[in-house]
Short mmCIF file of C-alpha atoms and ligand atoms in Angstrom, two decimals:
data_model
loop_
_atom_site.label_atom_id
_atom_site.label_comp_id
_atom_site.label_asym_id
_atom_site.label_seq_id
_atom_site.Cartn_x
_atom_site.Cartn_y
_atom_site.Cartn_z
CA MET A 1284 -9.46 -9.26 -26.62
CA THR A 1285 -7.37 -6.07 -26.90
CA ILE A 1286 -3.75 -5.60 -27.61
CA TYR A 1287 -2.27 -2.73 -25.43
CA ARG A 1288 0.68 -1.28 -27.30
CA ALA A 1289 3.08 0.60 -24.97
CA THR A 1290 6.51 1.11 -23.53
CA TYR A 1291 6.03 -1.12 -20.41
CA LEU A 1292 8.33 -1.98 -17.59
CA HIS A 1293 7.80 -4.42 -14.72
CA THR A 1294 9.75 -6.56 -12.24
CA PRO A 1295 8.67 -10.25 -12.39
CA ALA A 1296 11.94 -11.05 -10.56
CA ASN A 1297 13.19 -9.60 -7.23
CA PRO A 1298 15.87 -6.94 -7.90
CA PHE A 1299 17.20 -7.46 -4.28
CA GLU A 1300 18.04 -11.05 -5.41
CA ALA A 1301 18.50 -11.09 -9.15
CA ASP A 1302 20.33 -8.88 -11.58
CA GLN A 1303 18.68 -7.50 -14.70
CA ALA A 1304 15.30 -7.72 -12.72
CA LEU A 1305 13.84 -4.70 -14.58
CA ASN A 1306 12.03 -6.11 -17.60
CA ILE A 1307 11.55 -3.53 -20.29
CA GLN A 1308 9.58 -3.59 -23.61
CA GLU A 1309 10.30 -0.40 -25.53
CA ASP A 1310 7.51 -1.15 -28.10
CA GLY A 1311 5.59 -3.81 -26.29
CA GLY A 1312 2.41 -5.47 -26.50
CA LEU A 1313 0.12 -7.03 -23.87
CA LEU A 1314 -2.88 -9.12 -25.25
CA VAL A 1315 -5.67 -9.01 -22.56
CA GLN A 1316 -8.73 -11.24 -22.59
CA ASN A 1317 -11.29 -11.26 -19.79
CA GLY A 1318 -9.14 -8.91 -17.71
CA ARG A 1319 -6.04 -11.26 -17.82
CA ILE A 1320 -2.82 -11.07 -19.73
CA VAL A 1321 -2.68 -13.94 -22.13
CA GLN A 1322 0.31 -12.89 -24.20
CA SER A 1323 3.08 -10.30 -23.79
CA GLY A 1324 6.30 -9.26 -25.60
CA PRO A 1325 7.32 -7.14 -28.65
CA TYR A 1326 4.23 -5.55 -30.17
CA ALA A 1327 5.26 -6.69 -33.69
CA ASP A 1328 5.10 -10.39 -32.58
CA LEU A 1329 1.72 -9.90 -30.94
CA ARG A 1330 0.40 -8.08 -33.87
CA ALA A 1331 1.45 -10.73 -36.36
CA ALA A 1332 -0.10 -13.37 -34.28
CA HIS A 1333 -3.33 -11.34 -33.72
CA PRO A 1334 -3.93 -9.21 -36.95
CA ALA A 1335 -7.63 -8.66 -36.21
CA GLU A 1336 -7.56 -7.85 -32.54
CA PRO A 1337 -8.31 -4.11 -31.55
CA VAL A 1338 -5.22 -2.17 -30.47
CA GLU A 1339 -5.02 0.41 -27.81
CA ASP A 1340 -1.98 2.60 -28.64
CA LEU A 1341 -0.56 3.92 -25.38
CA ARG A 1342 2.89 4.89 -26.79
CA GLY A 1343 4.39 8.16 -25.55
CA GLY A 1344 3.64 7.17 -21.99
CA LEU A 1345 5.10 4.64 -19.57
CA LEU A 1346 2.84 1.65 -18.61
CA LEU A 1347 3.52 0.12 -15.22
CA PRO A 1348 1.78 -2.63 -13.20
CA GLY A 1349 -0.82 -1.13 -10.79
CA PHE A 1350 0.68 0.01 -7.49
CA VAL A 1351 0.15 -1.98 -4.24
CA ASP A 1352 -0.07 0.27 -1.15
CA THR A 1353 0.45 -1.99 1.93
CA HIS A 1354 -0.30 0.59 4.55
CA VAL A 1355 -2.87 3.42 4.18
CA HIS A 1356 -5.46 4.77 6.64
CA PHE A 1357 -9.07 5.20 5.30
CA PRO A 1358 -10.10 7.91 7.85
CA GLN A 1359 -7.00 10.13 7.49
CA VAL A 1360 -7.33 11.61 4.10
CA ARG A 1361 -8.48 14.96 5.28
CA ILE A 1362 -5.80 15.35 7.97
CA ILE A 1363 -2.78 14.93 5.40
CA GLY A 1364 -0.24 17.48 6.35
CA GLY A 1365 -0.58 17.55 10.04
CA LEU A 1366 3.09 18.19 10.56
CA GLY A 1367 5.36 19.28 13.46
CA VAL A 1368 4.81 16.73 16.15
CA PRO A 1369 5.92 13.04 16.71
CA LEU A 1370 3.71 10.06 16.53
CA LEU A 1371 1.72 10.00 19.88
CA ASP A 1372 1.21 13.83 19.91
CA TRP A 1373 0.15 13.57 16.29
CA LEU A 1374 -2.45 10.88 17.13
CA ASP A 1375 -3.89 12.97 19.93
CA ARG A 1376 -3.85 16.24 17.84
CA TYR A 1377 -4.71 15.08 14.32
CA ALA A 1378 -5.61 11.42 13.74
CA LEU A 1379 -7.89 10.48 16.77
CA PRO A 1380 -10.15 13.57 16.66
CA GLU A 1381 -10.71 12.91 12.99
CA GLU A 1382 -11.32 9.21 13.40
CA ALA A 1383 -13.92 9.93 16.11
CA LYS A 1384 -16.18 11.41 13.35
CA PHE A 1385 -16.63 8.11 11.60
CA GLY A 1386 -19.50 6.98 13.62
CA ASP A 1387 -21.50 9.24 11.26
CA ASP A 1388 -22.10 7.05 8.10
CA ALA A 1389 -22.62 10.23 5.88
CA TYR A 1390 -19.23 11.48 6.83
CA ALA A 1391 -17.67 8.04 6.43
CA ALA A 1392 -19.23 7.77 2.94
CA ALA A 1393 -17.93 11.19 1.91
CA VAL A 1394 -14.45 10.47 2.93
CA ALA A 1395 -14.66 6.91 1.41
CA ARG A 1396 -15.22 8.51 -1.89
CA GLU A 1397 -12.25 10.82 -1.44
CA PHE A 1398 -10.07 7.93 -0.20
CA VAL A 1399 -10.78 5.46 -3.04
CA ALA A 1400 -10.51 8.32 -5.72
CA GLY A 1401 -7.24 9.45 -4.06
CA LEU A 1402 -5.68 5.91 -4.41
CA THR A 1403 -6.91 5.12 -7.93
CA ARG A 1404 -5.96 8.38 -9.41
CA SER A 1405 -2.48 8.00 -8.00
CA GLY A 1406 -2.16 4.60 -9.84
CA THR A 1407 -2.84 2.37 -6.78
CA THR A 1408 -4.81 -0.67 -7.92
CA THR A 1409 -4.49 -2.70 -4.61
CA ALA A 1410 -4.40 -1.32 -1.03
CA LEU A 1411 -4.10 -2.83 2.45
CA VAL A 1412 -6.27 -0.43 4.28
CA PHE A 1413 -6.34 0.51 7.93
CA GLY A 1414 -9.99 0.90 8.30
CA SER A 1415 -12.09 2.75 10.88
CA HIS A 1416 -12.89 1.82 14.51
CA PHE A 1417 -16.60 1.90 13.57
CA ALA A 1418 -17.81 -1.26 11.86
CA SER A 1419 -20.51 0.71 9.91
CA ALA A 1420 -17.69 2.85 8.46
CA VAL A 1421 -15.79 -0.18 7.29
CA ASP A 1422 -18.82 -1.36 5.67
CA VAL A 1423 -19.17 1.94 3.85
CA LEU A 1424 -15.56 1.69 2.75
CA PHE A 1425 -16.12 -1.87 1.25
CA GLN A 1426 -19.13 -0.52 -0.57
CA GLU A 1427 -17.30 2.37 -2.17
CA ALA A 1428 -14.26 0.25 -3.02
CA SER A 1429 -16.60 -2.26 -4.58
CA ARG A 1430 -18.42 0.41 -6.61
CA VAL A 1431 -15.05 1.66 -8.06
CA GLY A 1432 -13.38 -1.70 -8.33
CA LEU A 1433 -10.35 -1.12 -6.09
CA ARG A 1434 -8.78 -4.30 -4.86
CA THR A 1435 -9.11 -3.77 -1.15
CA VAL A 1436 -7.72 -5.76 1.87
CA ALA A 1437 -9.27 -3.80 4.83
CA GLY A 1438 -10.52 -4.32 8.34
CA GLN A 1439 -12.06 -2.79 11.45
CA VAL A 1440 -9.39 -1.09 13.73
CA VAL A 1441 -9.82 -2.31 17.13
CA SER A 1442 -8.54 -1.05 20.50
CA ASP A 1443 -9.67 -0.77 24.09
CA ARG A 1444 -7.41 1.85 25.84
CA MET A 1445 -5.39 5.01 25.56
CA LEU A 1446 -7.09 6.51 22.47
CA ARG A 1447 -10.43 8.18 23.08
CA PRO A 1448 -13.63 6.52 24.61
CA GLU A 1449 -15.61 6.55 21.40
CA LEU A 1450 -12.81 4.53 19.65
CA HIS A 1451 -12.60 1.88 22.32
CA THR A 1452 -14.39 -1.48 22.06
CA THR A 1453 -14.44 -4.75 23.99
CA PRO A 1454 -12.86 -8.06 23.01
CA GLU A 1455 -16.45 -9.55 22.51
CA ARG A 1456 -17.77 -6.67 20.44
CA ALA A 1457 -14.54 -6.61 18.43
CA TYR A 1458 -15.10 -10.36 17.70
CA GLN A 1459 -18.82 -10.12 16.83
CA GLU A 1460 -18.29 -7.01 14.58
CA GLY A 1461 -15.40 -8.42 12.99
CA ARG A 1462 -17.00 -11.73 12.35
CA ALA A 1463 -20.03 -10.00 10.62
CA LEU A 1464 -17.55 -7.96 8.35
CA ILE A 1465 -15.66 -10.94 7.40
CA GLU A 1466 -18.77 -12.89 6.57
CA LYS A 1467 -20.00 -10.14 4.39
CA TRP A 1468 -16.84 -8.90 2.63
CA HIS A 1469 -14.01 -11.37 2.77
CA GLY A 1470 -13.70 -12.83 -0.72
CA THR A 1471 -16.67 -10.58 -2.09
CA GLY A 1472 -15.69 -9.25 -5.44
CA ARG A 1473 -12.08 -7.92 -5.09
CA ASN A 1474 -12.33 -7.46 -1.35
CA LEU A 1475 -10.46 -9.30 1.44
CA TYR A 1476 -10.46 -8.85 5.04
CA ALA A 1477 -7.61 -7.93 7.34
CA VAL A 1478 -7.74 -8.35 11.20
CA THR A 1479 -6.42 -4.99 12.42
CA PRO A 1480 -5.70 -4.18 16.07
CA ARG A 1481 -4.41 -0.51 15.99
CA PHE A 1482 -1.19 -1.38 17.81
CA SER A 1483 -0.29 -3.04 21.13
CA LEU A 1484 -0.15 0.17 22.93
CA SER A 1485 -4.08 0.52 22.56
CA ALA A 1486 -4.88 -3.16 22.37
CA SER A 1487 -4.91 -5.22 25.44
CA GLU A 1488 -4.27 -8.92 25.56
CA GLY A 1489 -8.05 -9.42 25.42
CA ILE A 1490 -8.30 -7.47 22.17
CA LEU A 1491 -5.36 -9.29 20.63
CA GLU A 1492 -6.97 -12.60 21.68
CA SER A 1493 -10.25 -11.71 19.91
CA CYS A 1494 -8.13 -10.86 16.86
CA ALA A 1495 -6.56 -14.37 17.08
CA ALA A 1496 -10.10 -15.93 17.47
CA LEU A 1497 -11.10 -14.38 14.17
CA MET A 1498 -7.88 -15.50 12.37
CA ASN A 1499 -8.37 -19.08 13.71
CA GLU A 1500 -11.93 -19.11 12.62
CA PHE A 1501 -11.23 -17.58 9.16
CA PRO A 1502 -7.64 -18.66 8.38
CA ASP A 1503 -7.68 -16.93 4.89
CA VAL A 1504 -8.12 -13.52 6.32
CA ARG A 1505 -4.98 -11.26 6.42
CA PHE A 1506 -3.44 -9.33 9.43
CA THR A 1507 -1.86 -5.96 9.73
CA SER A 1508 -0.85 -3.59 12.64
CA HIS A 1509 1.86 -1.10 13.59
CA ILE A 1510 5.19 -2.04 15.14
CA ASN A 1511 8.46 -0.22 16.26
CA GLU A 1512 7.64 3.13 14.68
CA ASN A 1513 8.53 5.51 17.49
CA LEU A 1514 10.88 5.26 20.41
CA LYS A 1515 8.34 6.48 22.97
CA GLU A 1516 5.68 4.11 21.61
CA ILE A 1517 8.13 1.05 21.90
CA GLU A 1518 8.98 2.15 25.45
CA THR A 1519 5.31 2.47 26.45
CA VAL A 1520 4.51 -1.00 24.89
CA ARG A 1521 7.35 -2.42 26.74
CA GLU A 1522 5.82 -1.14 30.00
CA LEU A 1523 2.32 -2.50 29.03
CA PHE A 1524 3.63 -5.95 28.23
CA PRO A 1525 6.40 -6.60 30.87
CA GLU A 1526 6.20 -10.32 30.19
CA SER A 1527 6.86 -9.91 26.43
CA ARG A 1528 10.31 -10.14 25.05
CA ASP A 1529 9.66 -7.17 22.76
CA TYR A 1530 7.09 -5.42 20.59
CA LEU A 1531 6.80 -8.26 18.16
CA ASP A 1532 6.25 -10.70 20.86
CA THR A 1533 3.14 -9.01 22.03
CA TYR A 1534 1.64 -10.10 18.70
CA GLU A 1535 3.50 -13.45 18.57
CA ARG A 1536 2.14 -14.57 21.83
CA ALA A 1537 -1.39 -14.02 20.73
CA GLY A 1538 -0.63 -16.04 17.46
CA LEU A 1539 -1.09 -13.01 15.15
CA ILE A 1540 2.11 -13.25 13.07
CA LEU A 1541 1.77 -15.40 10.19
CA ARG A 1542 3.21 -15.47 6.58
CA ARG A 1543 0.66 -12.94 5.38
CA SER A 1544 0.88 -10.59 8.43
CA VAL A 1545 1.97 -7.02 7.30
CA LEU A 1546 3.68 -4.93 10.04
CA ALA A 1547 3.88 -1.14 9.26
CA HIS A 1548 6.95 0.80 10.04
CA ASN A 1549 9.44 -1.43 11.93
CA VAL A 1550 11.86 1.40 12.09
CA HIS A 1551 13.54 0.32 15.32
CA PRO A 1552 13.58 -3.49 15.31
CA SER A 1553 15.83 -5.70 17.50
CA GLU A 1554 17.80 -8.38 15.88
CA ARG A 1555 15.57 -10.95 17.68
CA GLU A 1556 12.45 -9.40 16.06
CA LEU A 1557 14.00 -9.34 12.54
CA GLY A 1558 15.05 -13.03 12.92
CA ALA A 1559 11.59 -13.88 14.21
CA MET A 1560 9.83 -11.96 11.30
CA ALA A 1561 12.08 -13.81 8.77
CA ALA A 1562 11.20 -17.18 10.41
CA HIS A 1563 7.42 -16.30 10.30
CA GLY A 1564 7.92 -15.04 6.65
CA CYS A 1565 5.90 -11.81 7.38
CA THR A 1566 6.42 -8.48 5.70
CA ALA A 1567 7.45 -5.06 6.97
CA ALA A 1568 5.53 -2.22 5.22
CA HIS A 1569 7.98 0.69 4.94
CA CYS A 1570 6.42 4.13 5.02
CA PRO A 1571 9.19 6.60 4.26
CA CYS A 1572 7.21 9.83 4.02
CA SER A 1573 5.38 9.16 7.34
CA ASN A 1574 8.59 8.17 9.07
CA ALA A 1575 10.23 11.51 7.81
CA ALA A 1576 7.18 13.68 8.54
CA LEU A 1577 6.80 12.36 12.16
CA GLY A 1578 10.56 12.18 12.76
CA SER A 1579 10.15 8.43 13.47
CA GLY A 1580 13.58 7.50 12.06
CA LEU A 1581 15.58 6.21 9.06
CA PHE A 1582 14.23 2.67 8.01
CA PRO A 1583 16.97 0.03 8.37
CA LEU A 1584 16.29 -1.63 4.93
CA LYS A 1585 19.72 -3.26 4.85
CA ARG A 1586 19.14 -4.97 8.17
CA HIS A 1587 15.73 -6.30 6.95
CA LEU A 1588 17.20 -7.66 3.78
CA LYS A 1589 20.13 -9.18 5.59
CA ALA A 1590 17.75 -10.95 8.02
CA GLY A 1591 15.58 -12.10 5.24
CA VAL A 1592 12.50 -9.96 6.01
CA PRO A 1593 10.61 -8.97 2.93
CA VAL A 1594 9.77 -5.24 2.64
CA SER A 1595 7.01 -3.48 0.72
CA LEU A 1596 5.86 0.12 0.54
CA GLY A 1597 2.97 2.04 2.26
CA SER A 1598 1.85 5.60 1.95
CA ASP A 1599 0.44 5.67 5.53
CA VAL A 1600 -1.91 8.39 4.66
CA GLY A 1601 -2.40 10.73 6.73
CA GLY A 1602 0.85 10.35 8.75
CA GLY A 1603 2.36 10.08 5.31
CA THR A 1604 2.00 13.08 2.94
CA GLY A 1605 -0.10 11.78 0.07
CA PHE A 1606 -1.34 8.69 -2.02
CA SER A 1607 1.50 8.58 -4.47
CA LEU A 1608 3.77 5.62 -4.24
CA LEU A 1609 6.13 7.23 -6.70
CA LYS A 1610 6.81 9.86 -3.92
CA GLU A 1611 7.27 7.01 -1.41
CA GLY A 1612 9.70 5.36 -3.64
CA LEU A 1613 11.54 8.60 -3.98
CA GLN A 1614 11.63 9.12 -0.29
CA ALA A 1615 12.85 5.51 0.23
CA TYR A 1616 15.70 6.29 -2.10
CA PHE A 1617 16.50 9.55 -0.24
CA MET A 1618 16.49 7.74 3.07
CA GLN A 1619 18.84 4.99 1.97
CA GLN A 1620 21.18 7.64 0.47
CA LEU A 1621 21.24 9.59 3.70
CA LEU A 1622 22.11 6.24 5.64
CA GLY A 1623 25.46 6.24 3.85
CA ALA A 1624 27.29 2.99 4.47
CA ASP A 1625 24.29 1.68 6.36
CA GLY A 1626 21.91 2.35 3.56
CA GLU A 1627 20.81 0.12 0.73
CA PRO A 1628 21.33 1.80 -2.67
CA LEU A 1629 18.01 1.61 -4.56
CA SER A 1630 17.73 1.59 -8.39
CA PRO A 1631 14.62 2.35 -10.46
CA ALA A 1632 14.06 -1.48 -10.52
CA HIS A 1633 14.12 -1.68 -6.69
CA LEU A 1634 11.66 1.27 -6.46
CA LEU A 1635 9.35 -0.24 -9.11
CA TYR A 1636 9.49 -3.70 -7.32
CA LEU A 1637 8.64 -2.08 -3.94
CA CYS A 1638 5.67 -0.39 -5.38
CA THR A 1639 4.30 -3.41 -7.16
CA ARG A 1640 5.30 -7.02 -6.79
CA ALA A 1641 6.62 -6.62 -3.24
CA GLY A 1642 3.16 -5.53 -2.06
CA ALA A 1643 1.46 -8.36 -3.98
CA GLN A 1644 3.77 -10.88 -2.26
CA ALA A 1645 3.10 -9.27 1.09
CA LEU A 1646 -0.65 -9.85 0.60
CA GLY A 1647 -0.26 -13.43 -0.83
CA LEU A 1648 -1.57 -12.02 -4.21
CA GLU A 1649 1.63 -12.56 -6.22
CA GLY A 1650 -0.19 -15.08 -8.45
CA GLU A 1651 -2.76 -12.62 -9.38
CA ILE A 1652 -1.11 -9.10 -9.57
CA GLY A 1653 2.12 -7.20 -9.29
CA ASP A 1654 3.66 -7.59 -12.68
CA PHE A 1655 2.75 -8.19 -16.42
CA SER A 1656 3.61 -11.97 -16.72
CA VAL A 1657 1.18 -14.00 -18.59
CA GLY A 1658 -1.75 -15.08 -16.44
CA LYS A 1659 -1.81 -11.99 -14.19
CA ALA A 1660 -4.65 -9.57 -14.09
CA PHE A 1661 -4.28 -6.55 -16.29
CA ASP A 1662 -3.90 -4.06 -13.43
CA ALA A 1663 -1.99 -1.17 -14.88
CA VAL A 1664 -1.27 2.53 -14.64
CA LEU A 1665 -0.33 4.65 -17.62
CA PHE A 1666 1.84 7.68 -16.79
CA ARG A 1667 1.78 10.34 -19.45
CA PRO A 1668 2.77 13.82 -18.04
CA PRO A 1669 0.82 16.76 -19.38
CA VAL A 1670 2.49 18.34 -22.48
CA GLY A 1671 4.66 21.27 -21.49
CA SER A 1672 5.23 19.98 -17.89
CA THR A 1673 8.82 19.66 -16.83
CA LEU A 1674 8.41 15.89 -16.51
CA HIS A 1675 7.28 15.74 -20.02
CA THR A 1676 10.37 17.59 -21.08
CA VAL A 1677 12.64 15.19 -19.06
CA LEU A 1678 11.00 12.00 -20.50
CA GLN A 1679 11.28 13.34 -23.97
CA HIS A 1680 15.06 13.54 -23.47
CA ALA A 1681 15.47 10.25 -21.40
CA HIS A 1682 17.85 8.10 -23.36
CA THR A 1683 16.52 4.82 -22.08
CA PRO A 1684 13.18 3.54 -20.42
CA GLU A 1685 15.12 2.94 -17.22
CA ARG A 1686 16.20 6.71 -17.18
CA ALA A 1687 12.64 7.57 -17.85
CA LEU A 1688 11.46 5.37 -14.98
CA ALA A 1689 14.05 7.03 -12.65
CA SER A 1690 12.74 10.52 -13.74
CA LEU A 1691 9.21 9.41 -13.09
CA PHE A 1692 10.05 8.57 -9.58
CA ALA A 1693 11.97 11.74 -9.11
CA SER A 1694 9.13 14.06 -10.13
CA GLY A 1695 5.94 12.17 -11.02
CA THR A 1696 2.68 12.95 -9.25
CA GLN A 1697 -1.01 12.09 -9.34
CA SER A 1698 -1.36 14.62 -12.26
CA ASP A 1699 0.93 12.51 -14.55
CA VAL A 1700 -1.49 9.56 -14.32
CA GLU A 1701 -3.43 9.38 -17.60
CA SER A 1702 -5.31 6.00 -17.13
CA VAL A 1703 -5.70 3.13 -14.66
CA TRP A 1704 -7.07 -0.36 -15.30
CA ILE A 1705 -8.03 -3.08 -12.86
CA ALA A 1706 -8.73 -6.55 -14.19
CA GLY A 1707 -8.79 -5.12 -17.61
CA GLU A 1708 -11.49 -2.49 -16.67
CA GLY A 1709 -10.86 1.19 -17.12
CA ILE A 1710 -11.08 2.60 -13.50
CA TYR A 1711 -9.89 6.06 -14.20
CA SER A 1712 -9.07 8.30 -17.21
CA ARG A 1713 -7.81 11.91 -16.81
CA SER A 1714 -10.05 14.30 -18.47
CA PRO A 1715 -8.49 16.17 -21.24
CA ALA A 1716 -6.69 19.35 -19.91
CA PRO A 1717 -8.96 22.37 -20.38
CA GLU A 1718 -7.94 24.49 -23.46
CA ALA A 1719 -5.42 26.98 -22.14
CA ALA A 1720 -7.40 30.33 -21.94
CA PRO A 1721 -6.05 32.95 -24.53
CA LEU A 1722 -3.46 35.18 -22.96
CA ILE A 1723 -5.10 38.31 -24.03
N1 GUN B 554 1.78 6.36 11.48
C1 GUN B 554 0.78 5.93 12.34
N2 GUN B 554 0.99 5.10 13.37
C2 GUN B 554 0.11 4.68 14.23
N3 GUN B 554 0.25 3.78 15.27
C3 GUN B 554 -0.99 3.62 15.80
N4 GUN B 554 -1.90 4.39 14.96
C4 GUN B 554 -1.29 5.01 14.03
C5 GUN B 554 -1.63 5.81 12.98
O1 GUN B 554 -2.73 6.23 12.75
N5 GUN B 554 -0.55 6.24 12.13
ZN1 ZN B 555 -0.24 3.67 10.05
#
């Protein structure tokens, strides 16, 4: 067993529903055994109860639960920063040409290393991953995620129209390839499978039915897709599915919307869709940097909360501009500020919840991860800005841990991550900064 001594913060309660939801231990202790938290609270209490246990002293930083990214594209690491065009043009110009390269396993393996490292070094310990259209590349992703130890919920992206021929499949092949991947990876180690049609624009009823067949045969798998991101996309889907009431209905009619379905974006939902999503209990994965970068729109968080639709966060790399959920939290805060009276004011507690427990709940993993309650896995990220950095200065002068958390969201980046643990296992540790070269 090990006692981790730290200033730690987490949100075991939902700050959108409860006051004082931010739980802070200024000089706290987490007793970890076999990767699980067996006791937590003031360090002095834990030390008194366990005088002989080794202590890992993490004071001087901020220890948070590992981040849960509920929407991120494996094949899009190298195209981060493709700016200047809206979604459908962005797909044609940046995303699809890159994704067409993933039939080459060596290429897929190289990007898988970059992708998994990018997530873990940003403090993400669980990710719902939009995989590749190529089954072999999805296999490569699961292999790399398993090698590193990242909790991964991923699946083969399936479509049969309007992308590029090499990315199209058939309902029969989608079923067969999906089935083989589920049998090999769903429930293997820290991996789960998510059935993943790209979006209704590129997935015919036949493809959506093959997705439903997999979900019926393997009821424990998850589901994710895109919805209501861009006005032109929505209009095209309406033309393609004239018999559907709306975008959500294209998935509902196929039986794809369940409690653990995660729908990315949902920037332009109808009231009917919000009501139906709340009734299904499914989640909207809000991707603020992507929505801003592609000009998709300002996310109606208040309408989601009023309708009772749970919201989690996603980086949406590469439509999004990086892996850091700190940045997504900050962008979410900006968006809600800009919405004025229609916005939902977000406190540091809201932001931390959106980056952690909200994602755990979206994936049906809230019993396992998402906060530091006793019984949860020790998935954690220690933020300790490099000495001399501006954030280091700001944190030194923060009057309370809550103010420090706010400053972390305001200017924290991947370089401020010192260590990451998953199930108590050290996954990443920042190498000590090279000695500054003498000035002369
Ligand atoms: N942001 C985003 N939206 C999509 N809709 C369909 N595919 C994509 C994608 O790759 N990124
Ligand atoms: Zn996406």
